[in-house]
mmCIF file of C-alpha atoms and ligand atoms in Angstrom:
data_model
loop_
_atom_site.group_PDB
_atom_site.id
_atom_site.type_symbol
_atom_site.label_atom_id
_atom_site.label_comp_id
_atom_site.label_asym_id
_atom_site.label_seq_id
_atom_site.Cartn_x
_atom_site.Cartn_y
_atom_site.Cartn_z
ATOM 1 C CA MET A 1 115.009 31.618 132.452
ATOM 2 C CA ASN A 2 114.804 29.797 135.764
ATOM 3 C CA PRO A 3 118.082 28.906 137.538
ATOM 4 C CA ILE A 4 117.608 25.141 137.325
ATOM 5 C CA LYS A 5 117.057 25.216 133.573
ATOM 6 C CA LEU A 6 120.049 27.523 133.216
ATOM 7 C CA ALA A 7 122.264 25.175 135.246
ATOM 8 C CA ILE A 8 121.197 22.224 133.110
ATOM 9 C CA LEU A 9 121.958 24.102 129.905
ATOM 10 C CA VAL A 10 125.359 25.163 131.201
ATOM 11 C CA LEU A 11 126.107 21.576 132.181
ATOM 12 C CA LEU A 12 125.132 20.446 128.708
ATOM 13 C CA GLY A 13 127.621 22.932 127.328
ATOM 14 C CA VAL A 14 124.870 24.683 125.443
ATOM 15 C CA LEU A 15 125.407 28.070 126.991
ATOM 16 C CA VAL A 16 128.642 29.801 127.859
ATOM 17 C CA SER A 17 129.426 32.898 129.806
ATOM 18 C CA CYS A 18 130.161 35.584 127.300
ATOM 19 C CA GLY A 19 130.826 38.881 128.852
ATOM 20 C CA ASN A 20 129.947 41.339 131.471
ATOM 21 C CA LYS A 21 127.130 43.752 131.153
ATOM 22 C CA SER A 22 127.664 45.553 134.464
ATOM 23 C CA GLU A 23 129.012 48.768 133.007
ATOM 24 C CA LYS A 24 126.102 48.994 130.629
ATOM 25 C CA SER A 25 123.370 47.959 133.081
ATOM 26 C CA ASP A 26 120.642 50.350 134.132
ATOM 27 C CA LYS A 27 122.073 52.797 136.664
ATOM 28 C CA THR A 28 118.843 52.814 138.649
ATOM 29 C CA THR A 29 119.182 49.160 139.695
ATOM 30 C CA GLU A 30 120.214 48.613 143.317
ATOM 31 C CA SER A 31 122.788 45.939 142.791
ATOM 32 C CA ASN A 32 126.075 46.759 141.182
ATOM 33 C CA THR A 33 127.323 43.192 141.151
ATOM 34 C CA ALA A 34 128.545 42.120 137.748
ATOM 35 C CA GLN A 35 125.725 40.635 135.771
ATOM 36 C CA GLU A 36 126.914 37.577 133.901
ATOM 37 C CA ILE A 37 125.675 37.371 130.332
ATOM 38 C CA VAL A 38 125.131 33.901 129.038
ATOM 39 C CA CYS A 39 125.527 33.154 125.354
ATOM 40 C CA PRO A 40 124.668 29.961 123.587
ATOM 41 C CA MET A 41 127.699 28.113 122.233
ATOM 42 C CA PHE A 42 128.550 28.477 118.538
ATOM 43 C CA VAL A 43 129.514 25.040 117.238
ATOM 44 C CA GLY A 44 132.010 25.035 114.334
ATOM 45 C CA ASP A 45 131.080 21.503 113.280
ATOM 46 C CA SER A 46 127.456 22.532 112.982
ATOM 47 C CA ALA A 47 128.354 25.537 110.805
ATOM 48 C CA TYR A 48 130.572 23.209 108.739
ATOM 49 C CA LEU A 49 127.612 20.902 108.144
ATOM 50 C CA PHE A 50 125.550 23.881 106.931
ATOM 51 C CA VAL A 51 128.317 24.730 104.459
ATOM 52 C CA GLU A 52 128.427 21.113 103.284
ATOM 53 C CA GLN A 53 124.654 21.023 102.793
ATOM 54 C CA GLN A 54 124.744 24.062 100.515
ATOM 55 C CA VAL A 55 127.696 22.749 98.517
ATOM 56 C CA ALA A 56 125.902 19.399 98.066
ATOM 57 C CA PHE A 57 123.404 21.144 95.755
ATOM 58 C CA GLY A 58 126.303 21.901 93.385
ATOM 59 C CA PRO A 59 127.196 25.409 92.160
ATOM 60 C CA ARG A 60 124.359 27.760 93.230
ATOM 61 C CA VAL A 61 124.494 29.787 90.049
ATOM 62 C CA PRO A 62 121.459 32.067 89.661
ATOM 63 C CA GLY A 63 118.979 30.534 87.233
ATOM 64 C CA SER A 64 120.079 26.925 87.924
ATOM 65 C CA ASP A 65 118.066 24.179 89.647
ATOM 66 C CA ALA A 66 120.694 23.963 92.400
ATOM 67 C CA HIS A 67 120.132 27.665 93.078
ATOM 68 C CA LYS A 68 116.357 27.158 93.481
ATOM 69 C CA GLN A 69 116.867 24.090 95.666
ATOM 70 C CA CYS A 70 119.313 25.924 97.894
ATOM 71 C CA ARG A 71 116.974 28.938 98.146
ATOM 72 C CA ASP A 72 114.183 26.652 99.376
ATOM 73 C CA PHE A 73 116.565 24.841 101.743
ATOM 74 C CA LEU A 74 117.679 28.139 103.311
ATOM 75 C CA ARG A 75 114.116 29.405 103.716
ATOM 76 C CA GLU A 76 113.077 26.127 105.389
ATOM 77 C CA ARG A 77 116.101 26.063 107.727
ATOM 78 C CA PHE A 78 115.574 29.648 108.921
ATOM 79 C CA LEU A 79 111.864 28.972 109.441
ATOM 80 C CA ALA A 80 112.712 25.813 111.402
ATOM 81 C CA TYR A 81 114.966 27.947 113.636
ATOM 82 C CA GLY A 82 112.087 30.254 114.441
ATOM 83 C CA ALA A 83 112.905 33.233 112.220
ATOM 84 C CA GLU A 84 110.394 35.357 110.354
ATOM 85 C CA VAL A 85 111.528 34.829 106.780
ATOM 86 C CA VAL A 86 111.072 37.016 103.728
ATOM 87 C CA VAL A 87 112.301 35.819 100.347
ATOM 88 C CA GLN A 88 112.600 39.061 98.445
ATOM 89 C CA GLU A 89 112.268 38.633 94.702
ATOM 90 C CA GLY A 90 113.860 41.251 92.479
ATOM 91 C CA SER A 91 115.618 41.557 89.180
ATOM 92 C CA GLU A 92 118.863 43.105 87.967
ATOM 93 C CA THR A 93 120.822 43.355 84.723
ATOM 94 C CA LEU A 94 124.190 41.595 84.382
ATOM 95 C CA TYR A 95 127.360 43.136 82.885
ATOM 96 C CA ASP A 96 126.437 41.657 79.480
ATOM 97 C CA GLY A 97 122.886 43.021 79.456
ATOM 98 C CA THR A 98 121.102 39.817 80.524
ATOM 99 C CA LYS A 99 118.268 40.422 82.975
ATOM 100 C CA LEU A 100 117.994 37.891 85.799
ATOM 101 C CA PRO A 101 115.628 37.378 88.713
ATOM 102 C CA LEU A 102 117.243 37.402 92.162
ATOM 103 C CA TYR A 103 116.196 36.183 95.602
ATOM 104 C CA ASN A 104 117.449 37.817 98.788
ATOM 105 C CA ILE A 105 116.603 35.722 101.839
ATOM 106 C CA ILE A 106 115.982 37.702 105.048
ATOM 107 C CA ALA A 107 115.553 35.898 108.394
ATOM 108 C CA SER A 108 114.527 38.183 111.257
ATOM 109 C CA TYR A 109 114.471 37.834 115.049
ATOM 110 C CA ASN A 110 112.755 40.217 117.500
ATOM 111 C CA THR A 111 111.023 42.087 114.704
ATOM 112 C CA GLU A 112 109.596 44.622 117.208
ATOM 113 C CA ALA A 113 113.020 45.706 118.518
ATOM 114 C CA THR A 114 114.151 49.085 117.210
ATOM 115 C CA LYS A 115 117.824 48.425 117.983
ATOM 116 C CA ARG A 116 118.807 46.097 115.159
ATOM 117 C CA ILE A 117 121.935 44.436 113.795
ATOM 118 C CA VAL A 118 122.271 43.049 110.275
ATOM 119 C CA VAL A 119 124.558 40.065 109.706
ATOM 120 C CA CYS A 120 124.829 39.080 106.067
ATOM 121 C CA SER A 121 126.624 37.113 103.413
ATOM 122 C CA HIS A 122 126.036 36.166 99.777
ATOM 123 C CA TRP A 123 124.536 32.784 98.987
ATOM 124 C CA ASP A 124 125.032 32.526 95.200
ATOM 125 C CA SER A 125 128.168 31.046 93.664
ATOM 126 C CA ARG A 126 130.191 32.311 90.708
ATOM 127 C CA PRO A 127 129.228 31.058 87.225
ATOM 128 C CA PHE A 128 132.838 30.956 85.998
ATOM 129 C CA ALA A 129 136.168 29.947 87.531
ATOM 130 C CA ASP A 130 137.937 32.805 85.771
ATOM 131 C CA HIS A 131 140.967 32.597 88.094
ATOM 132 C CA ASP A 132 141.499 28.845 87.710
ATOM 133 C CA PRO A 133 145.108 28.011 86.781
ATOM 134 C CA ASN A 134 143.733 25.624 84.141
ATOM 135 C CA VAL A 135 142.396 27.662 81.187
ATOM 136 C CA GLU A 136 139.918 24.911 80.345
ATOM 137 C CA HIS A 137 138.208 25.320 83.685
ATOM 138 C CA ARG A 138 137.606 29.021 83.354
ATOM 139 C CA ASN A 139 134.085 28.812 81.947
ATOM 140 C CA GLN A 140 132.912 26.318 84.562
ATOM 141 C CA PRO A 141 130.852 27.315 87.607
ATOM 142 C CA ILE A 142 132.430 27.064 91.067
ATOM 143 C CA LEU A 143 131.163 25.294 94.188
ATOM 144 C CA GLY A 144 131.888 28.358 96.287
ATOM 145 C CA ALA A 145 132.361 26.443 99.540
ATOM 146 C CA ASN A 146 134.229 29.417 100.947
ATOM 147 C CA ASP A 147 133.073 32.104 98.510
ATOM 148 C CA GLY A 148 129.426 32.101 99.444
ATOM 149 C CA ALA A 149 128.573 29.026 101.497
ATOM 150 C CA SER A 150 130.937 29.700 104.447
ATOM 151 C CA GLY A 151 129.262 32.967 105.456
ATOM 152 C CA VAL A 152 125.783 31.488 105.087
ATOM 153 C CA GLY A 153 126.884 28.479 107.173
ATOM 154 C CA VAL A 154 127.737 30.901 109.984
ATOM 155 C CA LEU A 155 124.362 32.661 109.569
ATOM 156 C CA LEU A 156 122.502 29.340 109.857
ATOM 157 C CA GLU A 157 124.399 28.398 113.004
ATOM 158 C CA LEU A 158 123.566 31.815 114.486
ATOM 159 C CA ALA A 159 119.899 31.177 113.658
ATOM 160 C CA ARG A 160 120.092 27.872 115.522
ATOM 161 C CA LEU A 161 121.442 29.723 118.575
ATOM 162 C CA PHE A 162 118.852 32.512 118.394
ATOM 163 C CA GLN A 163 116.151 29.902 118.746
ATOM 164 C CA GLN A 164 117.839 28.565 121.911
ATOM 165 C CA GLU A 165 118.485 31.929 123.512
ATOM 166 C CA SER A 166 116.862 34.997 122.070
ATOM 167 C CA PRO A 167 119.236 37.991 121.906
ATOM 168 C CA SER A 168 117.941 41.247 123.419
ATOM 169 C CA VAL A 169 118.466 43.199 120.177
ATOM 170 C CA GLY A 170 116.694 42.659 116.872
ATOM 171 C CA ILE A 171 118.653 40.717 114.278
ATOM 172 C CA ASP A 172 118.253 40.451 110.518
ATOM 173 C CA LEU A 173 120.259 37.713 108.853
ATOM 174 C CA ILE A 174 120.414 38.494 105.140
ATOM 175 C CA CYS A 175 121.570 36.134 102.402
ATOM 176 C CA PHE A 176 122.199 38.307 99.348
ATOM 177 C CA ASP A 177 121.831 36.821 95.897
ATOM 178 C CA LEU A 178 123.767 37.649 92.706
ATOM 179 C CA GLU A 179 126.904 38.914 94.402
ATOM 180 C CA ASP A 180 129.292 36.930 92.275
ATOM 181 C CA TRP A 181 128.269 37.443 88.642
ATOM 182 C CA GLY A 182 130.632 40.397 88.213
ATOM 183 C CA ALA A 183 132.270 40.913 84.817
ATOM 184 C CA PRO A 184 134.835 38.125 84.256
ATOM 185 C CA GLU A 185 138.540 38.768 83.742
ATOM 186 C CA HIS A 186 138.127 37.964 80.048
ATOM 187 C CA ALA A 187 135.202 40.383 79.480
ATOM 188 C CA GLU A 188 135.829 43.141 76.934
ATOM 189 C CA SER A 189 134.420 46.029 78.910
ATOM 190 C CA VAL A 190 134.545 45.863 82.670
ATOM 191 C CA LYS A 191 131.820 48.068 84.002
ATOM 192 C CA GLU A 192 131.515 49.432 87.499
ATOM 193 C CA ASP A 193 128.990 47.963 89.888
ATOM 194 C CA THR A 194 128.573 44.616 88.105
ATOM 195 C CA TRP A 195 129.145 42.748 91.401
ATOM 196 C CA CYS A 196 126.799 42.639 94.376
ATOM 197 C CA LEU A 197 123.536 42.989 92.459
ATOM 198 C CA GLY A 198 121.418 41.430 95.223
ATOM 199 C CA SER A 199 122.680 43.857 97.868
ATOM 200 C CA GLN A 200 122.345 46.789 95.457
ATOM 201 C CA TYR A 201 118.723 45.776 94.904
ATOM 202 C CA TRP A 202 118.060 45.420 98.651
ATOM 203 C CA ALA A 203 119.779 48.721 99.478
ATOM 204 C CA ARG A 204 117.438 50.475 97.009
ATOM 205 C CA HIS A 205 114.370 48.409 97.931
ATOM 206 C CA PRO A 206 114.645 47.293 101.572
ATOM 207 C CA HIS A 207 112.322 44.425 102.507
ATOM 208 C CA GLN A 208 110.414 46.811 104.806
ATOM 209 C CA THR A 209 109.607 50.471 104.231
ATOM 210 C CA ASN A 210 111.743 52.741 106.434
ATOM 211 C CA TYR A 211 113.903 49.792 107.464
ATOM 212 C CA ARG A 212 116.742 50.836 109.787
ATOM 213 C CA ALA A 213 119.522 48.978 111.544
ATOM 214 C CA ASN A 214 122.165 50.356 113.902
ATOM 215 C CA PHE A 215 125.007 48.560 112.201
ATOM 216 C CA GLY A 216 125.880 45.533 110.114
ATOM 217 C CA ILE A 217 128.559 42.910 109.587
ATOM 218 C CA LEU A 218 129.158 41.186 106.248
ATOM 219 C CA LEU A 219 130.853 37.779 106.096
ATOM 220 C CA ASP A 220 132.709 36.794 102.929
ATOM 221 C CA MET A 221 135.131 33.866 102.716
ATOM 222 C CA VAL A 222 135.236 33.141 106.434
ATOM 223 C CA GLY A 223 136.016 29.414 106.336
ATOM 224 C CA ALA A 224 139.563 28.760 105.118
ATOM 225 C CA PRO A 225 141.899 26.998 107.572
ATOM 226 C CA ASP A 226 144.557 29.704 107.362
ATOM 227 C CA ALA A 227 142.267 32.746 107.046
ATOM 228 C CA VAL A 228 143.540 36.022 108.461
ATOM 229 C CA PHE A 229 141.275 39.069 108.516
ATOM 230 C CA TYR A 230 142.542 42.638 108.127
ATOM 231 C CA ARG A 231 140.732 45.948 108.537
ATOM 232 C CA GLU A 232 139.119 46.207 105.103
ATOM 233 C CA GLN A 233 139.381 49.766 103.778
ATOM 234 C CA ILE A 234 135.807 50.438 102.651
ATOM 235 C CA SER A 235 134.652 49.219 106.061
ATOM 236 C CA ASP A 236 137.123 51.516 107.746
ATOM 237 C CA TYR A 237 135.928 54.476 105.685
ATOM 238 C CA PHE A 238 132.182 54.038 106.341
ATOM 239 C CA ALA A 239 132.095 52.078 109.600
ATOM 240 C CA PRO A 240 135.330 52.414 111.613
ATOM 241 C CA GLY A 241 133.434 51.867 114.883
ATOM 242 C CA VAL A 242 132.097 48.534 113.665
ATOM 243 C CA VAL A 243 135.584 47.463 112.574
ATOM 244 C CA ASP A 244 136.934 48.460 116.015
ATOM 245 C CA LYS A 245 134.206 46.428 117.698
ATOM 246 C CA ILE A 246 135.160 43.333 115.668
ATOM 247 C CA VAL A 247 138.920 43.691 116.179
ATOM 248 C CA GLN A 248 138.598 44.452 119.904
ATOM 249 C CA THR A 249 136.196 41.573 120.534
ATOM 250 C CA ALA A 250 138.459 39.149 118.659
ATOM 251 C CA GLU A 251 141.499 40.398 120.551
ATOM 252 C CA LYS A 252 139.748 39.905 123.919
ATOM 253 C CA MET A 253 138.844 36.376 122.906
ATOM 254 C CA GLY A 254 142.427 35.473 122.042
ATOM 255 C CA TYR A 255 142.054 35.652 118.255
ATOM 256 C CA GLY A 256 144.365 38.648 117.850
ATOM 257 C CA SER A 257 146.677 36.824 115.452
ATOM 258 C CA ARG A 258 143.747 36.066 113.086
ATOM 259 C CA PHE A 259 141.961 39.455 113.255
ATOM 260 C CA LEU A 260 144.727 41.986 112.711
ATOM 261 C CA ASN A 261 144.348 45.596 113.713
ATOM 262 C CA GLU A 262 146.056 46.493 110.430
ATOM 263 C CA ILE A 263 144.743 48.018 107.241
ATOM 264 C CA GLY A 264 144.270 45.493 104.428
ATOM 265 C CA GLY A 265 142.997 46.166 100.910
ATOM 266 C CA ALA A 266 139.736 47.682 99.680
ATOM 267 C CA VAL A 267 137.242 45.137 98.356
ATOM 268 C CA THR A 268 134.099 45.958 96.390
ATOM 269 C CA ASP A 269 131.634 43.805 98.249
ATOM 270 C CA ASP A 270 127.998 43.848 99.419
ATOM 271 C CA HIS A 271 128.813 46.200 102.301
ATOM 272 C CA LEU A 272 129.804 48.988 99.884
ATOM 273 C CA TYR A 273 126.207 49.326 98.671
ATOM 274 C CA VAL A 274 124.645 48.857 102.090
ATOM 275 C CA ASN A 275 126.872 51.678 103.365
ATOM 276 C CA ARG A 276 126.563 53.934 100.342
ATOM 277 C CA ILE A 277 122.895 53.480 99.427
ATOM 278 C CA ALA A 278 121.110 52.218 102.556
ATOM 279 C CA ARG A 279 123.460 54.206 104.820
ATOM 280 C CA ILE A 280 123.764 51.461 107.398
ATOM 281 C CA PRO A 281 127.333 51.340 108.756
ATOM 282 C CA MET A 282 128.579 47.897 107.800
ATOM 283 C CA ALA A 283 131.986 46.217 108.057
ATOM 284 C CA ASP A 284 133.207 43.289 105.968
ATOM 285 C CA ILE A 285 134.965 40.331 107.573
ATOM 286 C CA ILE A 286 136.766 39.004 104.500
ATOM 287 C CA GLN A 287 139.901 36.998 103.837
ATOM 288 C CA PHE A 288 141.857 39.502 101.776
ATOM 289 C CA SER A 289 145.545 39.979 102.351
ATOM 290 C CA PRO A 290 147.574 42.939 101.129
ATOM 291 C CA ARG A 291 150.437 40.438 100.837
ATOM 292 C CA SER A 292 149.113 37.919 98.291
ATOM 293 C CA GLU A 293 148.978 38.327 94.509
ATOM 294 C CA THR A 294 145.218 38.786 93.997
ATOM 295 C CA GLY A 295 144.675 39.591 97.685
ATOM 296 C CA PHE A 296 142.345 36.594 97.919
ATOM 297 C CA GLY A 297 143.242 33.007 98.834
ATOM 298 C CA ALA A 298 144.638 30.753 96.078
ATOM 299 C CA TYR A 299 141.258 28.931 95.815
ATOM 300 C CA TRP A 300 139.448 32.164 94.934
ATOM 301 C CA HIS A 301 137.306 31.880 91.774
ATOM 302 C CA THR A 302 138.824 28.484 90.957
ATOM 303 C CA LEU A 303 137.373 24.964 90.946
ATOM 304 C CA ASN A 304 139.355 24.371 94.161
ATOM 305 C CA ASP A 305 136.914 26.385 96.212
ATOM 306 C CA ASN A 306 135.468 23.170 97.676
ATOM 307 C CA MET A 307 135.086 21.585 101.116
ATOM 308 C CA ASN A 308 138.859 20.906 101.379
ATOM 309 C CA ASN A 309 139.076 24.588 101.819
ATOM 310 C CA ILE A 310 136.811 24.799 104.876
ATOM 311 C CA SER A 311 137.794 24.491 108.512
ATOM 312 C CA PRO A 312 135.270 24.145 111.354
ATOM 313 C CA ASN A 313 137.786 26.001 113.582
ATOM 314 C CA THR A 314 137.791 29.115 111.427
ATOM 315 C CA LEU A 315 133.988 29.087 111.201
ATOM 316 C CA GLU A 316 133.800 28.717 114.981
ATOM 317 C CA MET A 317 136.230 31.564 115.593
ATOM 318 C CA VAL A 318 134.242 33.949 113.372
ATOM 319 C CA GLY A 319 130.959 32.715 114.870
ATOM 320 C CA ASN A 320 132.231 33.238 118.423
ATOM 321 C CA VAL A 321 133.188 36.831 117.659
ATOM 322 C CA LEU A 322 129.686 37.479 116.306
ATOM 323 C CA VAL A 323 127.999 35.776 119.263
ATOM 324 C CA HIS A 324 129.959 37.929 121.698
ATOM 325 C CA ILE A 325 129.118 41.107 119.836
ATOM 326 C CA ILE A 326 125.425 40.235 119.506
ATOM 327 C CA TYR A 327 124.803 39.075 123.070
ATOM 328 C CA ASN A 328 126.713 41.994 124.583
ATOM 329 C CA GLU A 329 124.736 44.685 122.721
HETATM 330 C C1 AHN B 1 136.005 42.270 93.223
HETATM 331 O O1 AHN B 1 136.760 41.412 92.836
HETATM 332 C C2 AHN B 1 135.928 43.611 92.632
HETATM 333 N N1 AHN B 1 135.166 42.056 94.201
HETATM 334 C C3 AHN B 1 135.103 40.764 94.790
HETATM 335 C C4 AHN B 1 133.900 40.611 95.595
HETATM 336 C C5 AHN B 1 133.733 39.172 95.809
HETATM 337 C C6 AHN B 1 133.693 38.245 94.845
HETATM 338 N N2 AHN B 1 133.586 38.583 96.943
HETATM 339 C C7 AHN B 1 133.460 37.304 96.720
HETATM 340 N N3 AHN B 1 133.514 37.064 95.453
HETATM 341 ZN ZN1 ZN B 2 133.477 35.503 94.447
#
């Protein structure tokens, strides 16, 4: 990028300084002056709008019209932001024996790069509010503003930035389908592995043969105003280095009180299968507190998981951590 264009972008507030590559720079270069890395600026309000746009379709329950409309919306948005997009079609069997088609949406940048990072989230929403305090609501589908749409909102904002300033590593943004149709509380037999069917499918059938990534980060419920993120235990077991990277980056950025360097609970989530089956070290950034009753926020799997539950500031904080990790790799 030429210096004049760079200066204009900085003046417009589009790019921000985001780290220092000097210790990692090629030892054969003459100059040892600190090389400033410039990152584009992650805008919380923009991510918020992407969450709102998904929620406007209604509950994105697999098989519904809203689900199809949202799938097409996501594909179009990622294409518009310059990604190579694959909509992977698969099928899996639910806890009750029903077979359903699923659509994993994969948006890739720098497809030739061998050093790759996966950033992912689920895009479907739960068909039943089985934790709603009102019994009559428990068979109704949820909007999943936080549980689903928040993570995807962050992925879309990252895509917007990648178009402005291409990262040096390869990136695959993956929206997993069918994460949230796990056996409900009221089901007779709760079977293992009924959650995360889209990521289980992808882990067994990656969208490219011999697909590899160096590491991954999963986002789940990353939009609540009061969200605090702990070191999730499955992440710490399979990918402690990735968890360290997240916690240390957040700490450096002044978010230490929101990303605690403390062990939280263990959550069965998409990263379990990516770690266990695809063997890509992946950490989960998830709002799950060892101190609350279910571990999740009070909105979790209730009809209250709507836009009132989403804060642009939280989305921006999580997005900033990702931007710093990605542009410093
Ligand atoms: C379990 O409750 C076992 N896993 C929750 C995974 C999840 C659901 N994440 C979002 N919704
Ligand atoms: Zn859920």
